[in-house]
PDB file of C-alpha atoms and ligand atoms in Angstrom:
ATOM      1  CA  MET Y1129       5.760  16.809 -19.889  1.00 48.00           C
ATOM      2  CA  THR Y1130       4.680  13.175 -19.982  1.00 63.00           C
ATOM      3  CA  GLN Y1131       2.755  11.880 -17.047  1.00 89.00           C
ATOM      4  CA  GLY Y1132       3.047   8.321 -15.818  1.00 97.00           C
ATOM      5  CA  PHE Y1133       0.582   6.135 -13.986  1.00 98.00           C
ATOM      6  CA  PHE Y1134       0.621   5.575 -10.237  1.00 98.00           C
ATOM      7  CA  ILE Y1135      -0.725   2.277  -8.830  1.00 98.00           C
ATOM      8  CA  SER Y1136      -0.711   1.466  -5.110  1.00 98.00           C
ATOM      9  CA  PHE Y1137      -1.236  -1.995  -3.635  1.00 98.00           C
ATOM     10  CA  GLU Y1138      -2.961  -2.181  -0.276  1.00 98.00           C
ATOM     11  CA  GLY Y1139      -4.248  -4.805   2.141  1.00 97.00           C
ATOM     12  CA  GLY Y1140      -3.321  -6.510   5.367  1.00 94.00           C
ATOM     13  CA  GLU Y1141      -0.349  -8.717   6.182  1.00 92.00           C
ATOM     14  CA  GLY Y1142       0.063 -11.668   3.832  1.00 93.00           C
ATOM     15  CA  ALA Y1143      -2.610 -10.483   1.389  1.00 96.00           C
ATOM     16  CA  GLY Y1144      -0.242 -11.088  -1.539  1.00 97.00           C
ATOM     17  CA  LYS Y1145       0.810  -7.536  -2.397  1.00 97.00           C
ATOM     18  CA  SER Y1146       4.511  -8.228  -2.920  1.00 97.00           C
ATOM     19  CA  THR Y1147       3.817 -11.432  -4.868  1.00 97.00           C
ATOM     20  CA  GLN Y1148       1.384  -9.687  -7.191  1.00 98.00           C
ATOM     21  CA  ILE Y1149       3.547  -6.597  -7.699  1.00 98.00           C
ATOM     22  CA  ARG Y1150       6.419  -8.778  -8.925  1.00 98.00           C
ATOM     23  CA  ARG Y1151       4.109 -10.468 -11.424  1.00 98.00           C
ATOM     24  CA  LEU Y1152       2.528  -7.249 -12.662  1.00 98.00           C
ATOM     25  CA  ALA Y1153       5.919  -5.550 -13.021  1.00 98.00           C
ATOM     26  CA  GLU Y1154       7.215  -8.386 -15.223  1.00 98.00           C
ATOM     27  CA  ARG Y1155       4.131  -8.292 -17.419  1.00 98.00           C
ATOM     28  CA  LEU Y1156       4.166  -4.498 -17.862  1.00 98.00           C
ATOM     29  CA  GLN Y1157       7.916  -4.487 -18.556  1.00 98.00           C
ATOM     30  CA  ALA Y1158       7.444  -7.176 -21.212  1.00 98.00           C
ATOM     31  CA  ALA Y1159       4.774  -4.942 -22.779  1.00 96.00           C
ATOM     32  CA  GLY Y1160       7.359  -2.153 -23.046  1.00 96.00           C
ATOM     33  CA  HIS Y1161       6.432   0.059 -20.088  1.00 97.00           C
ATOM     34  CA  ASP Y1162       8.995   1.872 -17.972  1.00 98.00           C
ATOM     35  CA  VAL Y1163       8.108   0.330 -14.582  1.00 98.00           C
ATOM     36  CA  VAL Y1164       9.266   1.491 -11.158  1.00 98.00           C
ATOM     37  CA  VAL Y1165       8.606  -0.887  -8.250  1.00 98.00           C
ATOM     38  CA  THR Y1166       8.799   0.659  -4.831  1.00 98.00           C
ATOM     39  CA  ARG Y1167       7.423   0.208  -1.326  1.00 98.00           C
ATOM     40  CA  GLU Y1168       6.388   1.898   1.877  1.00 98.00           C
ATOM     41  CA  PRO Y1169       7.367   2.659   4.466  1.00 97.00           C
ATOM     42  CA  GLY Y1170      10.611   3.210   2.625  1.00 98.00           C
ATOM     43  CA  GLY Y1171      11.388   3.433  -1.075  1.00 98.00           C
ATOM     44  CA  SER Y1172      14.138   6.093  -0.815  1.00 98.00           C
ATOM     45  CA  PRO Y1173      17.295   5.990   1.332  1.00 98.00           C
ATOM     46  CA  GLY Y1174      15.911   8.448   3.887  1.00 98.00           C
ATOM     47  CA  ALA Y1175      12.542   6.713   4.059  1.00 98.00           C
ATOM     48  CA  GLU Y1176      14.201   3.288   4.426  1.00 98.00           C
ATOM     49  CA  ALA Y1177      16.085   4.648   7.467  1.00 98.00           C
ATOM     50  CA  ILE Y1178      12.745   5.721   8.972  1.00 98.00           C
ATOM     51  CA  ARG Y1179      11.283   2.306   8.049  1.00 97.00           C
ATOM     52  CA  GLU Y1180      13.713   0.614  10.434  1.00 96.00           C
ATOM     53  CA  LEU Y1181      12.148   2.609  13.285  1.00 96.00           C
ATOM     54  CA  LEU Y1182       8.635   1.644  12.196  1.00 94.00           C
ATOM     55  CA  VAL Y1183       8.799  -2.084  11.463  1.00 91.00           C
ATOM     56  CA  ASN Y1184      11.068  -3.251  14.294  1.00 91.00           C
ATOM     57  CA  GLY Y1185      10.606  -3.375  18.040  1.00 89.00           C
ATOM     58  CA  ALA Y1186       7.698  -3.794  20.417  1.00 90.00           C
ATOM     59  CA  ALA Y1187       4.138  -3.462  19.101  1.00 85.00           C
ATOM     60  CA  ASP Y1188       3.528  -0.451  21.383  1.00 90.00           C
ATOM     61  CA  ARG Y1189       6.844   1.243  20.618  1.00 94.00           C
ATOM     62  CA  TRP Y1190       5.047   4.214  19.021  1.00 95.00           C
ATOM     63  CA  SER Y1191       1.600   5.677  19.585  1.00 96.00           C
ATOM     64  CA  PRO Y1192      -0.639   5.818  16.486  1.00 96.00           C
ATOM     65  CA  VAL Y1193      -0.137   9.594  16.137  1.00 98.00           C
ATOM     66  CA  THR Y1194       3.664   9.345  16.386  1.00 98.00           C
ATOM     67  CA  GLU Y1195       3.554   6.504  13.892  1.00 97.00           C
ATOM     68  CA  THR Y1196       1.475   8.631  11.526  1.00 98.00           C
ATOM     69  CA  LEU Y1197       4.040  11.445  11.665  1.00 98.00           C
ATOM     70  CA  LEU Y1198       6.966   9.068  11.049  1.00 98.00           C
ATOM     71  CA  MET Y1199       5.075   7.492   8.145  1.00 98.00           C
ATOM     72  CA  TYR Y1200       4.450  10.896   6.602  1.00 98.00           C
ATOM     73  CA  ALA Y1201       8.047  12.029   7.045  1.00 98.00           C
ATOM     74  CA  ALA Y1202       9.104   8.886   5.180  1.00 98.00           C
ATOM     75  CA  ARG Y1203       6.337   9.277   2.594  1.00 98.00           C
ATOM     76  CA  ARG Y1204       7.299  12.869   1.788  1.00 98.00           C
ATOM     77  CA  ASP Y1205      10.903  11.895   1.076  1.00 98.00           C
ATOM     78  CA  HIS Y1206       9.775   8.941  -1.049  1.00 98.00           C
ATOM     79  CA  VAL Y1207       7.331  11.080  -3.032  1.00 98.00           C
ATOM     80  CA  GLU Y1208       9.853  13.881  -3.627  1.00 98.00           C
ATOM     81  CA  ARG Y1209      12.814  11.739  -4.566  1.00 98.00           C
ATOM     82  CA  VAL Y1210      11.354   8.653  -6.229  1.00 98.00           C
ATOM     83  CA  ILE Y1211       7.649   8.761  -7.110  1.00 98.00           C
ATOM     84  CA  ARG Y1212       7.328  12.262  -8.603  1.00 98.00           C
ATOM     85  CA  PRO Y1213      10.473  12.002 -10.754  1.00 98.00           C
ATOM     86  CA  ALA Y1214       9.337   8.599 -12.063  1.00 98.00           C
ATOM     87  CA  LEU Y1215       5.845   9.849 -12.927  1.00 98.00           C
ATOM     88  CA  ALA Y1216       7.321  12.959 -14.557  1.00 97.00           C
ATOM     89  CA  ARG Y1217       9.293  10.827 -16.988  1.00 97.00           C
ATOM     90  CA  GLY Y1218       6.211   8.742 -17.803  1.00 97.00           C
ATOM     91  CA  ALA Y1219       6.844   5.587 -15.772  1.00 98.00           C
ATOM     92  CA  VAL Y1220       4.249   3.245 -14.322  1.00 98.00           C
ATOM     93  CA  VAL Y1221       4.906   3.302 -10.569  1.00 98.00           C
ATOM     94  CA  LEU Y1222       3.891   0.212  -8.566  1.00 98.00           C
ATOM     95  CA  CYS Y1223       3.960   1.023  -4.879  1.00 98.00           C
ATOM     96  CA  ASP Y1224       3.654  -1.683  -2.201  1.00 98.00           C
ATOM     97  CA  ARG Y1225       1.496   0.279   0.318  1.00 98.00           C
ATOM     98  CA  PHE Y1226       0.905   4.037   0.267  1.00 98.00           C
ATOM     99  CA  ALA Y1227      -1.333   6.600   2.006  1.00 98.00           C
ATOM    100  CA  ASP Y1228      -4.249   4.196   2.566  1.00 98.00           C
ATOM    101  CA  SER Y1229      -2.009   2.107   4.823  1.00 98.00           C
ATOM    102  CA  THR Y1230      -1.849   5.066   7.222  1.00 98.00           C
ATOM    103  CA  ARG Y1231      -5.630   5.497   7.095  1.00 98.00           C
ATOM    104  CA  ALA Y1232      -6.058   1.768   7.779  1.00 97.00           C
ATOM    105  CA  TYR Y1233      -3.239   0.976  10.262  1.00 95.00           C
ATOM    106  CA  GLN Y1234      -2.981   4.194  12.274  1.00 96.00           C
ATOM    107  CA  GLY Y1235      -6.554   5.425  11.664  1.00 97.00           C
ATOM    108  CA  ALA Y1236      -8.891   2.417  11.613  1.00 96.00           C
ATOM    109  CA  GLY Y1237      -6.513   0.034  13.426  1.00 94.00           C
ATOM    110  CA  GLY Y1238      -5.156   2.650  15.852  1.00 93.00           C
ATOM    111  CA  ASP Y1239      -6.664   5.909  17.058  1.00 94.00           C
ATOM    112  CA  ALA Y1240      -4.941   8.559  14.947  1.00 97.00           C
ATOM    113  CA  PRO Y1241      -7.635  11.150  14.104  1.00 98.00           C
ATOM    114  CA  ALA Y1242      -8.986  11.017  10.563  1.00 97.00           C
ATOM    115  CA  SER Y1243      -8.709  14.826  10.413  1.00 98.00           C
ATOM    116  CA  LEU Y1244      -4.949  14.683  11.106  1.00 98.00           C
ATOM    117  CA  ILE Y1245      -4.445  12.036   8.431  1.00 98.00           C
ATOM    118  CA  ALA Y1246      -6.569  13.954   5.900  1.00 98.00           C
ATOM    119  CA  SER Y1247      -4.597  17.120   6.588  1.00 98.00           C
ATOM    120  CA  LEU Y1248      -1.257  15.313   6.104  1.00 98.00           C
ATOM    121  CA  GLU Y1249      -2.504  13.832   2.827  1.00 98.00           C
ATOM    122  CA  ASP Y1250      -3.486  17.282   1.688  1.00 97.00           C
ATOM    123  CA  HIS Y1251      -0.329  19.171   2.663  1.00 97.00           C
ATOM    124  CA  VAL Y1252       2.358  16.507   2.399  1.00 98.00           C
ATOM    125  CA  LEU Y1253       1.317  14.679  -0.765  1.00 97.00           C
ATOM    126  CA  SER Y1254       0.125  17.854  -2.528  1.00 89.00           C
ATOM    127  CA  GLY Y1255      -1.639  16.007  -5.293  1.00 95.00           C
ATOM    128  CA  THR Y1256       0.647  12.990  -5.696  1.00 97.00           C
ATOM    129  CA  VAL Y1257      -2.055  10.372  -5.132  1.00 98.00           C
ATOM    130  CA  PRO Y1258      -2.524   7.013  -6.861  1.00 98.00           C
ATOM    131  CA  ASP Y1259      -4.427   6.843 -10.148  1.00 98.00           C
ATOM    132  CA  LEU Y1260      -5.471   3.345  -9.128  1.00 98.00           C
ATOM    133  CA  THR Y1261      -5.416   1.539  -5.786  1.00 98.00           C
ATOM    134  CA  LEU Y1262      -5.785  -2.235  -5.640  1.00 98.00           C
ATOM    135  CA  ILE Y1263      -7.048  -3.373  -2.256  1.00 98.00           C
ATOM    136  CA  LEU Y1264      -6.254  -7.060  -1.737  1.00 98.00           C
ATOM    137  CA  ASP Y1265      -8.964  -8.298   0.586  1.00 98.00           C
ATOM    138  CA  LEU Y1266      -8.982 -11.483   2.639  1.00 97.00           C
ATOM    139  CA  PRO Y1267      -9.950 -12.606   6.157  1.00 96.00           C
ATOM    140  CA  ALA Y1268      -7.397 -11.306   8.667  1.00 94.00           C
ATOM    141  CA  GLU Y1269      -6.606 -14.743  10.110  1.00 94.00           C
ATOM    142  CA  ILE Y1270      -5.746 -16.162   6.683  1.00 95.00           C
ATOM    143  CA  GLY Y1271      -3.406 -13.271   5.912  1.00 93.00           C
ATOM    144  CA  LEU Y1272      -1.707 -13.616   9.285  1.00 91.00           C
ATOM    145  CA  GLU Y1273      -1.270 -17.381   8.726  1.00 91.00           C
ATOM    146  CA  ARG Y1274       0.351 -16.706   5.346  1.00 91.00           C
ATOM    147  CA  ALA Y1275       2.641 -14.043   6.784  1.00 88.00           C
ATOM    148  CA  GLU Y1276       3.569 -16.328   9.675  1.00 87.00           C
ATOM    149  CA  ALA Y1277       4.339 -19.254   7.340  1.00 88.00           C
ATOM    150  CA  ARG Y1278       6.579 -16.922   5.320  1.00 85.00           C
ATOM    151  CA  GLY Y1279       8.479 -16.189   8.552  1.00 76.00           C
ATOM    152  CA  GLY Y1280       9.751 -13.180  10.454  1.00 60.00           C
ATOM    153  CA  ALA Y1281       7.244 -11.868  13.006  1.00 56.00           C
ATOM    154  CA  ALA Y1282       7.363  -8.170  12.195  1.00 75.00           C
ATOM    155  CA  ARG Y1283       6.039  -5.476  14.485  1.00 80.00           C
ATOM    156  CA  PHE Y1284       2.634  -4.976  12.844  1.00 78.00           C
ATOM    157  CA  GLU Y1285       1.993  -8.706  12.603  1.00 78.00           C
ATOM    158  CA  SER Y1286       2.242  -8.912  16.399  1.00 79.00           C
ATOM    159  CA  LYS Y1287      -0.681  -6.525  17.011  1.00 81.00           C
ATOM    160  CA  GLY Y1288      -3.336  -9.243  17.289  1.00 87.00           C
ATOM    161  CA  LEU Y1289      -6.382 -10.422  15.371  1.00 90.00           C
ATOM    162  CA  ALA Y1290      -8.804  -7.682  16.510  1.00 93.00           C
ATOM    163  CA  PHE Y1291      -6.401  -5.036  15.176  1.00 92.00           C
ATOM    164  CA  HIS Y1292      -6.191  -6.793  11.822  1.00 93.00           C
ATOM    165  CA  GLU Y1293      -9.961  -7.090  11.626  1.00 95.00           C
ATOM    166  CA  ARG Y1294     -10.330  -3.307  12.136  1.00 95.00           C
ATOM    167  CA  LEU Y1295      -7.709  -2.893   9.448  1.00 96.00           C
ATOM    168  CA  ARG Y1296      -9.667  -4.963   6.956  1.00 97.00           C
ATOM    169  CA  ALA Y1297     -12.883  -3.036   7.689  1.00 97.00           C
ATOM    170  CA  GLY Y1298     -10.930   0.213   7.305  1.00 97.00           C
ATOM    171  CA  TYR Y1299      -9.730  -0.754   3.827  1.00 98.00           C
ATOM    172  CA  LEU Y1300     -13.231  -1.752   2.715  1.00 98.00           C
ATOM    173  CA  GLU Y1301     -14.539   1.602   3.946  1.00 98.00           C
ATOM    174  CA  ILE Y1302     -11.872   3.442   1.907  1.00 98.00           C
ATOM    175  CA  ALA Y1303     -12.954   1.501  -1.197  1.00 98.00           C
ATOM    176  CA  ARG Y1304     -16.607   2.286  -0.529  1.00 98.00           C
ATOM    177  CA  ARG Y1305     -15.856   6.013  -0.251  1.00 98.00           C
ATOM    178  CA  GLU Y1306     -13.571   6.244  -3.291  1.00 98.00           C
ATOM    179  CA  PRO Y1307     -14.899   3.777  -5.863  1.00 98.00           C
ATOM    180  CA  GLU Y1308     -13.253   5.640  -8.756  1.00 97.00           C
ATOM    181  CA  ARG Y1309      -9.751   5.187  -7.414  1.00 98.00           C
ATOM    182  CA  CYS Y1310     -10.062   1.916  -5.498  1.00 98.00           C
ATOM    183  CA  VAL Y1311     -10.756  -1.610  -6.719  1.00 98.00           C
ATOM    184  CA  VAL Y1312     -11.195  -4.431  -4.203  1.00 98.00           C
ATOM    185  CA  ILE Y1313      -9.510  -7.645  -5.322  1.00 98.00           C
ATOM    186  CA  GLU Y1314     -10.608 -10.985  -3.811  1.00 98.00           C
ATOM    187  CA  ALA Y1315      -7.263 -12.179  -2.414  1.00 98.00           C
ATOM    188  CA  ASN Y1316      -8.541 -15.368  -0.783  1.00 97.00           C
ATOM    189  CA  ALA Y1317      -8.071 -17.226  -4.058  1.00 97.00           C
ATOM    190  CA  ASP Y1318      -5.168 -18.971  -5.726  1.00 97.00           C
ATOM    191  CA  ILE Y1319      -2.251 -16.841  -6.839  1.00 98.00           C
ATOM    192  CA  ASP Y1320      -3.020 -17.107 -10.569  1.00 98.00           C
ATOM    193  CA  ALA Y1321      -6.665 -16.104 -10.083  1.00 98.00           C
ATOM    194  CA  VAL Y1322      -5.577 -13.002  -8.170  1.00 98.00           C
ATOM    195  CA  THR Y1323      -3.045 -12.170 -10.903  1.00 98.00           C
ATOM    196  CA  ALA Y1324      -5.759 -12.485 -13.563  1.00 98.00           C
ATOM    197  CA  ALA Y1325      -8.132 -10.150 -11.702  1.00 98.00           C
ATOM    198  CA  ILE Y1326      -5.361  -7.568 -11.275  1.00 98.00           C
ATOM    199  CA  SER Y1327      -4.325  -7.820 -14.946  1.00 98.00           C
ATOM    200  CA  ARG Y1328      -7.890  -7.158 -16.123  1.00 98.00           C
ATOM    201  CA  THR Y1329      -8.270  -4.109 -13.891  1.00 98.00           C
ATOM    202  CA  VAL Y1330      -4.879  -2.608 -14.715  1.00 98.00           C
ATOM    203  CA  ASP Y1331      -5.252  -3.093 -18.481  1.00 97.00           C
ATOM    204  CA  GLN Y1332      -8.660  -1.399 -18.413  1.00 96.00           C
ATOM    205  CA  ARG Y1333      -7.307   1.601 -16.502  1.00 96.00           C
ATOM    206  CA  LEU Y1334      -4.131   1.978 -18.552  1.00 93.00           C
ATOM    207  CA  GLU Y1335      -6.184   2.089 -21.741  1.00 88.00           C
ATOM    208  CA  ARG Y1336      -8.274   5.033 -20.510  1.00 81.00           C
TER     209      ARG Y1336
HETATM  210  N1  ATP R2434      -3.207 -16.206  -3.395  1.00 73.36           N
HETATM  211  C1  ATP R2434      -2.373 -16.807  -2.531  1.00 73.36           C
HETATM  212  N2  ATP R2434      -2.665 -18.015  -2.016  1.00 73.36           N
HETATM  213  C2  ATP R2434      -1.840 -18.620  -1.131  1.00 73.36           C
HETATM  214  N3  ATP R2434      -0.666 -18.108  -0.717  1.00 73.36           N
HETATM  215  C3  ATP R2434      -0.311 -16.897  -1.192  1.00 73.36           C
HETATM  216  C4  ATP R2434      -1.152 -16.186  -2.118  1.00 73.36           C
HETATM  217  N4  ATP R2434      -0.537 -15.017  -2.422  1.00 73.36           N
HETATM  218  C5  ATP R2434       0.609 -14.991  -1.717  1.00 73.36           C
HETATM  219  N5  ATP R2434       0.760 -16.110  -0.998  1.00 73.36           N
HETATM  220  C6  ATP R2434       1.860 -16.463  -0.069  1.00 73.36           C
HETATM  221  O1  ATP R2434       1.595 -15.805   1.162  1.00 73.36           O
HETATM  222  C7  ATP R2434       2.783 -15.217   1.684  1.00 73.36           C
HETATM  223  C8  ATP R2434       2.587 -13.706   1.794  1.00 73.36           C
HETATM  224  O2  ATP R2434       2.500 -13.147   0.475  1.00 73.36           O
HETATM  225  P1  ATP R2434       3.120 -11.712   0.159  1.00 73.36           P
HETATM  226  O3  ATP R2434       4.445 -11.589   0.788  1.00 73.36           O
HETATM  227  O4  ATP R2434       2.994 -11.462  -1.298  1.00 73.36           O
HETATM  228  O5  ATP R2434       2.054 -10.807   0.949  1.00 73.36           O
HETATM  229  P2  ATP R2434       2.141  -9.269   1.317  1.00 73.36           P
HETATM  230  O6  ATP R2434       0.768  -8.727   1.128  1.00 73.36           O
HETATM  231  O7  ATP R2434       3.248  -8.624   0.585  1.00 73.36           O
HETATM  232  O8  ATP R2434       2.469  -9.367   2.882  1.00 73.36           O
HETATM  233  P3  ATP R2434       3.126  -8.238   3.847  1.00 73.36           P
HETATM  234  O9  ATP R2434       2.076  -7.178   4.086  1.00 73.36           O
HETATM  235  O10 ATP R2434       3.383  -8.987   5.111  1.00 73.36           O
HETATM  236  O11 ATP R2434       4.338  -7.737   3.158  1.00 73.36           O
HETATM  237  C9  ATP R2434       3.919 -15.614   0.750  1.00 73.36           C
HETATM  238  O12 ATP R2434       4.535 -16.745   1.286  1.00 73.36           O
HETATM  239  C10 ATP R2434       3.208 -15.912  -0.563  1.00 73.36           C
HETATM  240  O13 ATP R2434       3.889 -16.871  -1.326  1.00 73.36           O
HETATM  241 MG1   MG R2435       4.936  -7.617   1.246  1.00 73.36          MG
END
């Protein structure tokens, strides 16, 4: 069976994940790859229904542990129905947020225990983890300004600057612990410079 390549994009609000995924998808498609673009929370019909519960409403609508469980219910459906089938047929999967978002938002940003999150990763993902994770890093206030300018104050954007600073530190800690999988991309740069850095990294990894 062929095996595809799984890339996740991570980082705080307004870091440029969606912008950069669109650009990378076009470039890889032009090079002849079968590319699947997807996102979390969501990415399958069931997970998109759960997404509505997660991204709307008051900031304190869910506790971090409840949020973690909803995220993992959505993630399991997405992995089973979209990501695994795509990888099995040899596609390059570009996922806008994945498991590291739970570690960062509910773990570092909230107070969901790292042991709970690690156990869910182990039992729920059962080996479906990214081959490469691009962490788009920029100061929290700049990301929030970008997201605000784009419009639509979503639930996580309303959690305040201190939350988003813990989030950023959480992502950098993930990259420090898993340097093989994770590459930190300087996202406080112009859009083309970020695209160029991502292209270099992805081409290197796809050639391996
Ligand atoms: N390098 C950049 N410099 C300046 N503006 C940027 C840059 N990258 C993206 N933007 C703009 O910032 C806004 C947020 O970008 P984008 O939606 O790609 O971020 P995101 O990481 O997907 O955010 P979210 O987590 O909220 O979905 C958009 O209006 C986009 O055009
Ligand atoms: Mg986005």
